Amino acid sequence: AQTVTQSQPEMSVQEAETVTLSCTYDTSESDYYLFWYKQPPSRQMILVIRQEAYKQQNATENRFSVNFQKAAKSFSLKISDSQLGDAAMYFCAYRKRGGSEKLVFGKGTKLTVNP
Amino acid sequence: GAGVSQTPSNKVTEKGKYVELRCDPISGHTALYWYRQSLGQGPEFLIYFQGTGAADDSGLPNDRFFAVRPEGSVSTLKIQRTERGDSAVYLCASSLQGEQYFGPGTRLTVT
């Protein structure tokens, strides 16, 4: 079974600084996707960024970028120029290509942004 | 267009009662997922519909949980004989091809 591990229950960052959230995963599959979701207190899961396993190039979305290390099964999220609105729970998730394509989530990291 | 909506937003029920949670997916999305998020945890998969049929119900914890999607759009998650351990946020997501779009969830509290 696939598992996703987030080893940092909480992280904090100063406004305008950079922070990196860690994620590791375990799978025997070769074709899959990885995601970072943001969950503010409103509870709605918002997709931040996605990475396809077959792509070597790391995904970027504005201030958000990932460091995808396939051999190490590592998928970290870097947030640059942190803003107060970035404060939320962040979940790393895995999805196998094909089948039900259900998401497997980590336990999350609570990010606090200090002004 | 409108996103995924879920009703009610919050539900408090007594142990042993029956509850129904509703999910309205994005129009045209053929895939629909239910997840359960317990306090301090990430969401856990419950069931997946493709159209009207439950294509994968491997995440349902026991036979007290059941879900339907009779017309391939709205889905209802049904929980019989609720237990305090069922207290959680129940999230619904819909998808057309790939990305899952989540609703705001229903917070269920069993007293």
Coordinates of N, CA and C in Angstrom, one line a residue:
Chain A
A1 N 0.8 -1.2 0.0 CA 0.0 0.0 0.0 C 0.9 1.2 0.0
Q2 N 0.4 2.3 -0.6 CA 1.1 3.5 -0.7 C 0.9 4.3 0.6
T3 N 2.0 4.9 1.0 CA 2.0 5.8 2.2 C 2.7 7.1 2.0
V4 N 2.2 8.1 2.7 CA 2.8 9.4 2.6 C 3.1 9.9 4.0
T5 N 4.3 10.4 4.2 CA 4.8 10.8 5.5 C 5.2 12.3 5.5
Q6 N 4.6 13.0 6.4 CA 5.0 14.4 6.6 C 5.6 14.5 8.0
S7 N 6.8 14.7 8.1 CA 7.5 14.6 9.4 C 7.5 15.9 10.3
Q8 N 7.0 16.9 9.7 CA 6.9 18.2 10.4 C 5.5 18.6 10.8
P9 N 5.0 18.3 12.0 CA 3.6 18.7 12.3 C 3.4 20.2 12.2
E10 N 4.4 21.0 12.6 CA 4.2 22.4 12.5 C 5.5 23.1 12.0
M11 N 5.3 24.2 11.3 CA 6.4 25.0 10.8 C 6.0 26.5 11.0
S12 N 7.0 27.3 11.1 CA 6.7 28.8 11.1 C 7.7 29.5 10.3
V13 N 7.3 30.6 9.7 CA 8.2 31.4 8.8 C 7.8 32.9 9.0
Q14 N 8.8 33.7 8.9 CA 8.6 35.1 8.9 C 8.0 35.6 7.5
E15 N 7.1 36.5 7.6 CA 6.6 37.1 6.3 C 7.8 37.5 5.4
A16 N 7.6 37.2 4.1 CA 8.6 37.5 3.1 C 9.8 36.5 3.0
E17 N 9.9 35.7 4.0 CA 11.0 34.7 4.0 C 10.5 33.4 3.2
T18 N 11.5 32.5 3.2 CA 11.2 31.2 2.5 C 11.1 30.1 3.4
V19 N 10.2 29.1 3.2 CA 10.1 27.9 4.0 C 10.0 26.7 3.1
T20 N 10.5 25.6 3.6 CA 10.4 24.3 2.9 C 9.7 23.3 3.8
L21 N 8.6 22.7 3.2 CA 7.9 21.6 3.9 C 8.3 20.3 3.3
S22 N 8.5 19.3 4.1 CA 9.0 18.0 3.7 C 7.9 17.0 3.5
C23 N 8.1 16.0 2.6 CA 7.2 14.9 2.4 C 8.0 13.8 1.8
T24 N 7.8 12.6 2.3 CA 8.3 11.4 1.7 C 7.1 10.4 1.4
Y25 N 7.3 9.5 0.5 CA 6.2 8.6 0.2 C 6.8 7.3 -0.2
D26 N 6.0 6.3 -0.1 CA 6.4 4.9 -0.5 C 5.4 4.3 -1.5
T27 N 5.9 3.8 -2.5 CA 5.1 3.2 -3.5 C 6.0 2.2 -4.4
S28 N 5.4 1.2 -5.0 CA 6.0 0.4 -5.9 C 5.7 0.7 -7.3
E29 N 4.8 1.7 -7.5 CA 4.3 2.1 -8.8 C 5.4 2.9 -9.5
S30 N 5.3 3.0 -10.8 CA 6.3 3.9 -11.5 C 5.6 5.1 -12.1
D31 N 4.2 5.0 -12.2 CA 3.5 6.1 -12.9 C 2.5 6.6 -11.9
Y32 N 2.8 7.8 -11.4 CA 1.9 8.4 -10.4 C 2.1 9.9 -10.4
Y33 N 1.2 10.6 -9.6 CA 1.3 12.0 -9.4 C 1.5 12.3 -7.9
L34 N 2.1 13.4 -7.7 CA 2.2 14.0 -6.3 C 1.6 15.4 -6.3
F35 N 1.1 15.7 -5.1 CA 0.4 17.0 -5.0 C 0.7 17.6 -3.6
W36 N 0.6 18.9 -3.6 CA 0.5 19.7 -2.3 C -0.8 20.4 -2.3
Y37 N -1.6 20.2 -1.2 CA -2.8 20.8 -1.0 C -2.7 21.7 0.2
K38 N -3.4 22.8 0.1 CA -3.5 23.8 1.2 C -5.0 23.7 1.8
Q39 N -5.1 23.7 3.1 CA -6.4 23.6 3.8 C -6.4 24.7 4.8
P40 N -7.1 25.8 4.5 CA -7.3 26.9 5.5 C -8.4 26.5 6.4
P41 N -8.6 27.4 7.4 CA -9.7 27.0 8.4 C -11.0 26.8 7.8
S42 N -11.3 27.3 6.6 CA -12.5 27.1 6.0 C -12.8 25.6 5.6
R43 N -11.7 24.8 5.7 CA -11.7 23.3 5.4 C -11.6 23.0 4.0
Q44 N -11.7 23.9 3.1 CA -11.7 23.5 1.7 C -10.3 23.2 1.2
M45 N -10.1 22.1 0.7 CA -8.8 21.7 0.1 C -8.5 22.4 -1.2
I46 N -7.4 23.1 -1.3 CA -7.0 23.9 -2.5 C -5.7 23.3 -3.0
L47 N -5.8 22.9 -4.3 CA -4.6 22.4 -4.9 C -3.5 23.5 -5.1
V48 N -2.3 23.3 -4.6 CA -1.3 24.3 -4.7 C -0.4 24.0 -5.9
I49 N 0.0 22.7 -6.0 CA 0.9 22.3 -7.1 C 0.9 20.8 -7.3
R50 N 1.2 20.4 -8.5 CA 1.2 19.0 -8.8 C 2.5 18.6 -9.6
Q51 N 2.9 17.4 -9.5 CA 4.1 16.9 -10.1 C 3.8 15.5 -10.7
E52 N 4.1 15.3 -12.0 CA 3.9 14.0 -12.6 C 5.2 13.3 -12.5
A53 N 5.2 12.0 -12.0 CA 6.4 11.3 -11.7 C 7.3 11.1 -12.9
Y54 N 6.8 11.1 -14.1 CA 7.7 10.8 -15.3 C 8.4 12.1 -15.7
K55 N 8.0 13.2 -15.1 CA 8.7 14.5 -15.5 C 9.8 14.7 -14.5
Q56 N 11.0 14.9 -15.0 CA 12.2 15.2 -14.2 C 12.2 16.6 -13.7
Q57 N 11.6 17.5 -14.5 CA 11.6 18.9 -14.2 C 10.7 19.2 -13.0
N58 N 11.2 19.9 -12.0 CA 10.4 20.3 -10.8 C 9.3 21.3 -11.2
A59 N 8.1 21.0 -10.7 CA 7.0 21.9 -11.0 C 7.1 23.2 -10.2
T60 N 6.6 24.3 -10.8 CA 6.6 25.6 -10.1 C 5.3 26.3 -10.4
E61 N 4.8 27.0 -9.4 CA 3.6 27.8 -9.6 C 3.8 29.1 -8.8
N62 N 4.2 30.1 -9.5 CA 4.4 31.4 -8.9 C 5.4 31.3 -7.7
R63 N 5.0 31.5 -6.5 CA 5.9 31.5 -5.3 C 6.1 30.1 -4.8
F64 N 5.4 29.1 -5.4 CA 5.5 27.7 -4.9 C 6.3 26.9 -5.9
S65 N 7.2 26.1 -5.4 CA 8.0 25.2 -6.2 C 8.2 23.9 -5.4
V66 N 8.5 22.8 -6.1 CA 8.8 21.6 -5.4 C 10.2 21.1 -5.8
N67 N 10.7 20.2 -4.9 CA 12.0 19.5 -5.1 C 11.6 18.0 -5.1
F68 N 11.5 17.5 -6.3 CA 11.0 16.1 -6.5 C 12.3 15.2 -6.7
Q69 N 12.5 14.3 -5.8 CA 13.6 13.4 -5.9 C 13.0 12.0 -6.0
K70 N 12.9 11.5 -7.2 CA 12.1 10.2 -7.4 C 12.8 9.0 -6.7
A71 N 14.1 8.9 -6.9 CA 14.8 7.8 -6.3 C 14.7 7.8 -4.8
A72 N 14.8 8.9 -4.2 CA 14.7 9.1 -2.8 C 13.2 9.1 -2.3
K73 N 12.3 9.1 -3.2 CA 10.8 9.2 -2.9 C 10.6 10.4 -1.9
S74 N 11.1 11.5 -2.4 CA 11.0 12.8 -1.6 C 10.3 13.8 -2.5
F75 N 9.5 14.6 -1.8 CA 8.7 15.6 -2.6 C 8.5 16.8 -1.6
S76 N 9.4 17.8 -1.6 CA 9.3 18.9 -0.7 C 8.7 20.1 -1.4
L77 N 8.0 21.0 -0.6 CA 7.4 22.2 -1.1 C 8.1 23.4 -0.6
K78 N 8.6 24.3 -1.5 CA 9.2 25.5 -1.1 C 8.3 26.7 -1.4
I79 N 8.0 27.5 -0.3 CA 7.2 28.7 -0.5 C 8.1 29.9 -0.3
S80 N 8.2 30.7 -1.4 CA 9.1 31.8 -1.4 C 8.3 33.1 -1.1
D81 N 8.9 34.1 -0.5 CA 8.2 35.4 -0.2 C 6.9 35.1 0.5
S82 N 7.0 34.4 1.6 CA 5.8 34.0 2.4 C 4.9 35.1 2.7
Q83 N 3.6 34.9 2.6 CA 2.6 35.9 2.9 C 1.7 35.4 4.0
L84 N 1.0 36.4 4.6 CA 0.2 36.0 5.8 C -0.9 35.0 5.3
G85 N -1.4 35.2 4.1 CA -2.4 34.3 3.5 C -2.0 32.9 3.3
D86 N -0.7 32.6 3.4 CA -0.2 31.3 3.2 C -0.4 30.4 4.4
A87 N -0.7 31.0 5.5 CA -0.9 30.3 6.8 C -2.1 29.3 6.6
A88 N -1.8 28.1 6.9 CA -2.8 27.0 6.7 C -2.2 25.7 7.0
M89 N -3.0 24.6 6.9 CA -2.5 23.2 6.9 C -2.1 22.9 5.5
Y90 N -1.0 22.2 5.3 CA -0.5 21.8 4.0 C -0.4 20.3 4.0
F91 N -1.0 19.7 3.0 CA -1.0 18.2 2.9 C -0.3 17.8 1.6
C92 N 0.5 16.8 1.8 CA 1.2 16.2 0.6 C 0.3 15.0 0.3
A93 N 0.1 14.7 -1.0 CA -0.7 13.6 -1.4 C -0.2 12.9 -2.7
Y94 N -0.5 11.7 -2.8 CA -0.1 10.8 -3.8 C -1.3 10.2 -4.5
R95 N -1.1 10.0 -5.8 CA -2.2 9.4 -6.6 C -1.6 8.5 -7.7
K96 N -2.0 7.3 -7.7 CA -1.5 6.4 -8.8 C -2.3 6.7 -10.0
R97 N -1.6 6.6 -11.2 CA -2.3 6.7 -12.4 C -3.1 5.5 -12.7
G98 N -4.4 5.6 -13.0 CA -5.2 4.5 -13.3 C -5.9 4.0 -12.1
G99 N -6.9 3.1 -12.3 CA -7.7 2.6 -11.2 C -8.6 3.7 -10.7
S100 N -8.9 3.7 -9.4 CA -9.8 4.7 -8.9 C -9.1 6.1 -8.8
E101 N -7.8 6.2 -8.9 CA -7.1 7.4 -8.8 C -7.4 8.1 -7.5
K102 N -7.7 7.4 -6.4 CA -7.9 8.0 -5.1 C -6.6 8.6 -4.6
L103 N -6.8 9.7 -3.8 CA -5.6 10.4 -3.2 C -5.3 9.7 -1.9
V104 N -4.0 9.6 -1.6 CA -3.5 9.2 -0.3 C -2.7 10.4 0.3
F105 N -3.2 10.8 1.4 CA -2.7 12.0 2.0 C -1.7 11.7 3.2
G106 N -0.8 12.6 3.4 CA 0.0 12.6 4.7 C -0.9 13.3 5.8
K107 N -0.2 13.4 7.0 CA -1.0 13.9 8.1 C -1.0 15.4 8.2
G108 N -0.2 16.1 7.3 CA -0.2 17.5 7.2 C 0.8 18.2 8.1
T109 N 1.1 19.4 7.6 CA 2.0 20.4 8.3 C 1.3 21.7 8.5
K110 N 1.2 22.1 9.8 CA 0.6 23.4 10.0 C 1.6 24.5 9.9
L111 N 1.3 25.4 8.9 CA 2.3 26.5 8.7 C 1.7 27.8 9.3
T112 N 2.6 28.4 10.1 CA 2.3 29.7 10.6 C 3.2 30.8 10.0
V113 N 2.6 31.9 9.6 CA 3.4 33.0 9.0 C 3.3 34.2 10.0
N114 N 4.5 34.6 10.5 CA 4.6 35.6 11.4 C 4.9 37.0 10.8
P115 N 4.1 38.0 11.1 CA 4.3 39.3 10.5 C 5.6 40.0 11.0
Chain B
G1 N -18.0 28.7 -13.0 CA -19.2 28.0 -12.5 C -19.1 27.6 -11.0
A2 N -20.1 27.0 -10.5 CA -20.2 26.7 -9.1 C -19.2 25.6 -8.8
G3 N -18.7 25.6 -7.6 CA -17.8 24.5 -7.2 C -18.6 23.4 -6.6
V4 N -17.9 22.5 -5.9 CA -18.5 21.4 -5.2 C -19.1 21.9 -3.9
S5 N -20.4 21.6 -3.7 CA -21.1 22.0 -2.5 C -21.5 20.8 -1.6
Q6 N -21.5 21.0 -0.3 CA -21.8 19.9 0.6 C -22.8 20.5 1.7
T7 N -23.8 19.7 2.0 CA -24.7 20.0 3.0 C -25.0 18.9 3.9
P8 N -25.3 19.1 5.2 CA -25.1 20.4 5.8 C -23.6 20.7 6.1
S9 N -23.4 22.0 6.5 CA -22.0 22.3 6.8 C -21.6 21.7 8.1
N10 N -22.5 21.6 9.0 CA -22.2 21.0 10.3 C -23.4 20.1 10.7
K11 N -23.2 19.0 11.3 CA -24.2 18.1 11.8 C -23.9 17.5 13.1
V12 N -24.8 17.8 14.1 CA -24.6 17.2 15.4 C -25.7 16.1 15.6
T13 N -25.3 14.9 16.0 CA -26.3 13.9 16.1 C -25.9 13.1 17.4
E14 N -26.9 12.3 17.9 CA -26.7 11.5 19.0 C -26.2 10.1 18.6
K15 N -25.4 9.5 19.4 CA -25.0 8.1 19.2 C -26.1 7.2 18.9
G16 N -26.0 6.4 17.9 CA -27.0 5.5 17.5 C -28.0 6.0 16.4
K17 N -27.9 7.3 16.1 CA -28.8 7.8 15.1 C -28.3 7.6 13.7
Y18 N -29.1 7.9 12.7 CA -28.8 7.7 11.3 C -28.6 9.1 10.7
V19 N -27.6 9.3 9.9 CA -27.3 10.6 9.2 C -27.1 10.4 7.8
E20 N -27.4 11.5 7.0 CA -27.1 11.6 5.6 C -26.4 12.8 5.3
L21 N -25.3 12.7 4.5 CA -24.5 13.8 4.1 C -24.6 13.9 2.6
R22 N -24.8 15.1 2.1 CA -25.0 15.3 0.7 C -23.9 16.0 0.0
C23 N -23.6 15.6 -1.2 CA -22.5 16.3 -2.0 C -23.1 16.6 -3.4
D24 N -23.0 17.9 -3.8 CA -23.3 18.3 -5.2 C -22.0 18.6 -5.9
P25 N -21.7 17.7 -6.9 CA -20.4 17.9 -7.6 C -20.5 19.0 -8.6
I26 N -19.3 19.3 -9.2 CA -19.3 20.3 -10.3 C -20.0 19.7 -11.5
S27 N -20.9 20.5 -12.1 CA -21.7 19.9 -13.2 C -20.8 19.3 -14.3
G28 N -21.2 18.1 -14.7 CA -20.4 17.4 -15.7 C -19.3 16.5 -15.3
H29 N -19.0 16.6 -14.0 CA -17.9 15.8 -13.5 C -18.4 14.4 -13.3
T30 N -17.8 13.4 -13.9 CA -18.3 12.0 -13.8 C -17.8 11.3 -12.6
A31 N -16.6 11.7 -12.1 CA -16.0 11.0 -10.9 C -16.4 11.8 -9.7
L32 N -16.6 11.0 -8.6 CA -17.0 11.6 -7.3 C -16.3 10.8 -6.2
Y33 N -15.7 11.5 -5.3 CA -15.0 10.8 -4.2 C -15.5 11.3 -2.8
W34 N -15.5 10.4 -1.9 CA -15.8 10.8 -0.5 C -14.5 10.4 0.3
Y35 N -14.1 11.4 1.2 CA -13.0 11.2 2.1 C -13.5 11.5 3.5
R36 N -12.8 11.0 4.5 CA -13.0 11.3 5.9 C -11.8 11.9 6.5
Q37 N -11.9 13.0 7.2 CA -10.8 13.6 7.8 C -11.0 13.7 9.3
S38 N -10.3 12.9 10.1 CA -10.4 12.9 11.6 C -9.5 14.0 12.1
L39 N -9.7 14.4 13.3 CA -9.0 15.5 13.9 C -7.5 15.3 13.9
G40 N -6.7 16.2 13.3 CA -5.3 16.1 13.3 C -4.7 15.1 12.3
Q41 N -5.6 14.7 11.4 CA -5.1 13.7 10.3 C -5.4 14.3 8.9
G42 N -4.8 13.6 8.0 CA -5.1 14.0 6.6 C -6.4 13.2 6.2
P43 N -7.0 13.6 5.1 CA -8.2 12.9 4.6 C -7.9 11.5 4.2
E44 N -8.8 10.6 4.5 CA -8.7 9.2 4.1 C -9.8 8.8 3.2
F45 N -9.5 8.1 2.1 CA -10.4 7.7 1.1 C -11.5 6.8 1.7
L46 N -12.7 7.1 1.2 CA -13.8 6.2 1.6 C -14.4 5.4 0.4
I47 N -14.8 6.2 -0.7 CA -15.5 5.5 -1.8 C -15.3 6.4 -3.0
Y48 N -15.4 5.8 -4.2 CA -15.2 6.5 -5.5 C -16.4 6.0 -6.4
F49 N -17.0 7.0 -7.0 CA -18.1 6.7 -8.0 C -17.5 7.2 -9.4
Q50 N -17.8 6.3 -10.3 CA -17.7 6.7 -11.7 C -19.1 6.6 -12.3
G51 N -19.7 7.8 -12.6 CA -21.1 7.8 -13.0 C -22.0 7.4 -11.8
T52 N -22.8 6.4 -12.0 CA -23.8 6.0 -11.0 C -23.2 4.9 -10.1
G53 N -22.2 4.2 -10.5 CA -21.7 3.1 -9.8 C -20.6 3.3 -8.9
A54 N -20.5 2.6 -7.8 CA -19.4 2.7 -6.9 C -18.3 1.8 -7.4
A55 N -17.3 2.5 -8.0 CA -16.2 1.7 -8.6 C -15.2 1.2 -7.6
D56 N -15.1 1.9 -6.5 CA -14.1 1.5 -5.5 C -14.7 1.9 -4.1
D57 N -15.1 0.9 -3.3 CA -15.6 1.2 -2.0 C -14.7 0.7 -0.9
S58 N -13.4 0.5 -1.2 CA -12.5 -0.2 -0.3 C -12.2 0.6 0.9
G59 N -12.5 1.9 1.0 CA -12.2 2.7 2.1 C -13.3 2.7 3.1
L60 N -14.5 2.2 2.8 CA -15.6 2.3 3.8 C -15.2 1.4 5.0
P61 N -15.3 2.0 6.2 CA -14.8 1.3 7.4 C -15.6 0.1 7.8
N62 N -16.9 0.1 7.6 CA -17.7 -1.1 8.0 C -19.1 -0.9 7.3
D63 N -19.9 -1.9 7.5 CA -21.2 -1.9 6.8 C -22.2 -0.9 7.3
R64 N -21.8 0.0 8.3 CA -22.7 1.1 8.7 C -22.6 2.2 7.7
F65 N -21.6 2.2 6.9 CA -21.4 3.3 5.9 C -21.9 2.8 4.6
F66 N -22.6 3.7 3.9 CA -23.1 3.4 2.6 C -23.2 4.7 1.8
A67 N -23.0 4.7 0.5 CA -23.1 5.9 -0.3 C -23.8 5.5 -1.6
V68 N -24.6 6.5 -2.1 CA -25.3 6.3 -3.4 C -25.1 7.5 -4.3
R69 N -25.3 7.3 -5.6 CA -25.2 8.4 -6.6 C -26.2 8.0 -7.7
P70 N -27.5 8.0 -7.4 CA -28.4 7.3 -8.3 C -28.5 7.9 -9.7
E71 N -28.2 9.2 -9.9 CA -28.4 9.8 -11.2 C -27.0 10.3 -11.8
G72 N -26.0 9.8 -11.1 CA -24.6 10.2 -11.6 C -24.2 11.6 -11.3
S73 N -25.0 12.3 -10.4 CA -24.6 13.7 -10.1 C -24.5 13.8 -8.6
V74 N -25.6 14.1 -7.9 CA -25.5 14.3 -6.5 C -25.3 12.9 -5.8
S75 N -24.5 13.0 -4.7 CA -24.2 11.8 -4.0 C -24.6 12.0 -2.5
T76 N -25.0 10.9 -1.9 CA -25.4 10.9 -0.4 C -24.6 9.9 0.3
L77 N -23.9 10.3 1.3 CA -23.2 9.3 2.2 C -24.1 9.1 3.4
K78 N -24.4 7.8 3.7 CA -25.3 7.5 4.7 C -24.6 6.7 5.8
I79 N -24.8 7.1 7.1 CA -24.2 6.4 8.2 C -25.2 5.9 9.1
Q80 N -25.3 4.6 9.4 CA -26.3 4.1 10.3 C -25.7 3.9 11.7
R81 N -26.5 4.0 12.7 CA -26.1 3.6 14.1 C -24.8 4.4 14.4
T82 N -24.8 5.7 14.3 CA -23.6 6.4 14.4 C -22.9 6.2 15.8
E83 N -21.6 6.2 15.7 CA -20.7 6.1 16.9 C -19.9 7.3 17.1
R84 N -19.4 7.5 18.3 CA -18.6 8.7 18.6 C -17.4 8.8 17.7
G85 N -16.8 7.6 17.4 CA -15.7 7.5 16.5 C -15.9 8.0 15.1
D86 N -17.2 8.1 14.7 CA -17.5 8.6 13.4 C -17.4 10.1 13.3
S87 N -17.2 10.8 14.4 CA -17.0 12.2 14.4 C -15.8 12.6 13.6
A88 N -16.0 13.5 12.6 CA -14.9 13.8 11.6 C -15.5 14.8 10.6
V89 N -14.6 15.3 9.8 CA -15.1 16.1 8.6 C -15.1 15.2 7.4
Y90 N -16.3 15.2 6.8 CA -16.4 14.4 5.6 C -16.3 15.3 4.4
L91 N -15.3 15.0 3.5 CA -15.1 15.8 2.4 C -15.5 15.0 1.1
C92 N -16.0 15.8 0.2 CA -16.4 15.3 -1.1 C -15.5 16.0 -2.2
A93 N -15.2 15.2 -3.2 CA -14.4 15.8 -4.3 C -15.0 15.3 -5.6
S94 N -14.9 16.1 -6.7 CA -15.4 15.6 -8.0 C -14.3 15.9 -9.0
S95 N -14.3 15.1 -10.1 CA -13.3 15.2 -11.1 C -13.9 14.8 -12.5
L96 N -13.3 15.5 -13.5 CA -13.6 15.1 -14.9 C -12.5 14.2 -15.5
Q97 N -11.4 14.8 -15.5 CA -10.2 14.1 -16.0 C -9.0 14.5 -15.1
G98 N -8.8 13.8 -14.1 CA -7.6 14.0 -13.3 C -7.8 14.8 -12.0
E99 N -7.8 16.1 -12.1 CA -7.8 16.9 -10.8 C -9.0 16.7 -10.1
Q100 N -8.9 16.6 -8.8 CA -10.0 16.5 -7.9 C -10.3 17.9 -7.2
Y101 N -11.5 18.3 -7.3 CA -11.9 19.6 -6.7 C -12.8 19.3 -5.5
F102 N -12.4 19.9 -4.4 CA -13.0 19.5 -3.1 C -14.1 20.5 -2.7
G103 N -15.1 20.0 -2.0 CA -16.0 20.8 -1.3 C -15.5 21.2 0.1
P104 N -16.3 22.0 0.8 CA -15.9 22.5 2.1 C -16.1 21.5 3.2
G105 N -16.7 20.4 2.9 CA -16.9 19.4 3.9 C -18.1 19.6 4.8
T106 N -18.4 18.5 5.4 CA -19.4 18.5 6.5 C -18.8 18.0 7.8
R107 N -18.9 18.8 8.8 CA -18.3 18.4 10.1 C -19.4 17.7 10.9
L108 N -19.2 16.4 11.1 CA -20.1 15.5 11.8 C -19.6 15.4 13.3
T109 N -20.5 15.6 14.2 CA -20.2 15.4 15.6 C -21.2 14.5 16.2
V110 N -20.8 13.4 16.7 CA -21.6 12.4 17.3 C -21.5 12.5 18.9
T111 N -22.5 12.8 19.5 CA -22.5 13.0 21.0 C -22.9 11.8 21.8

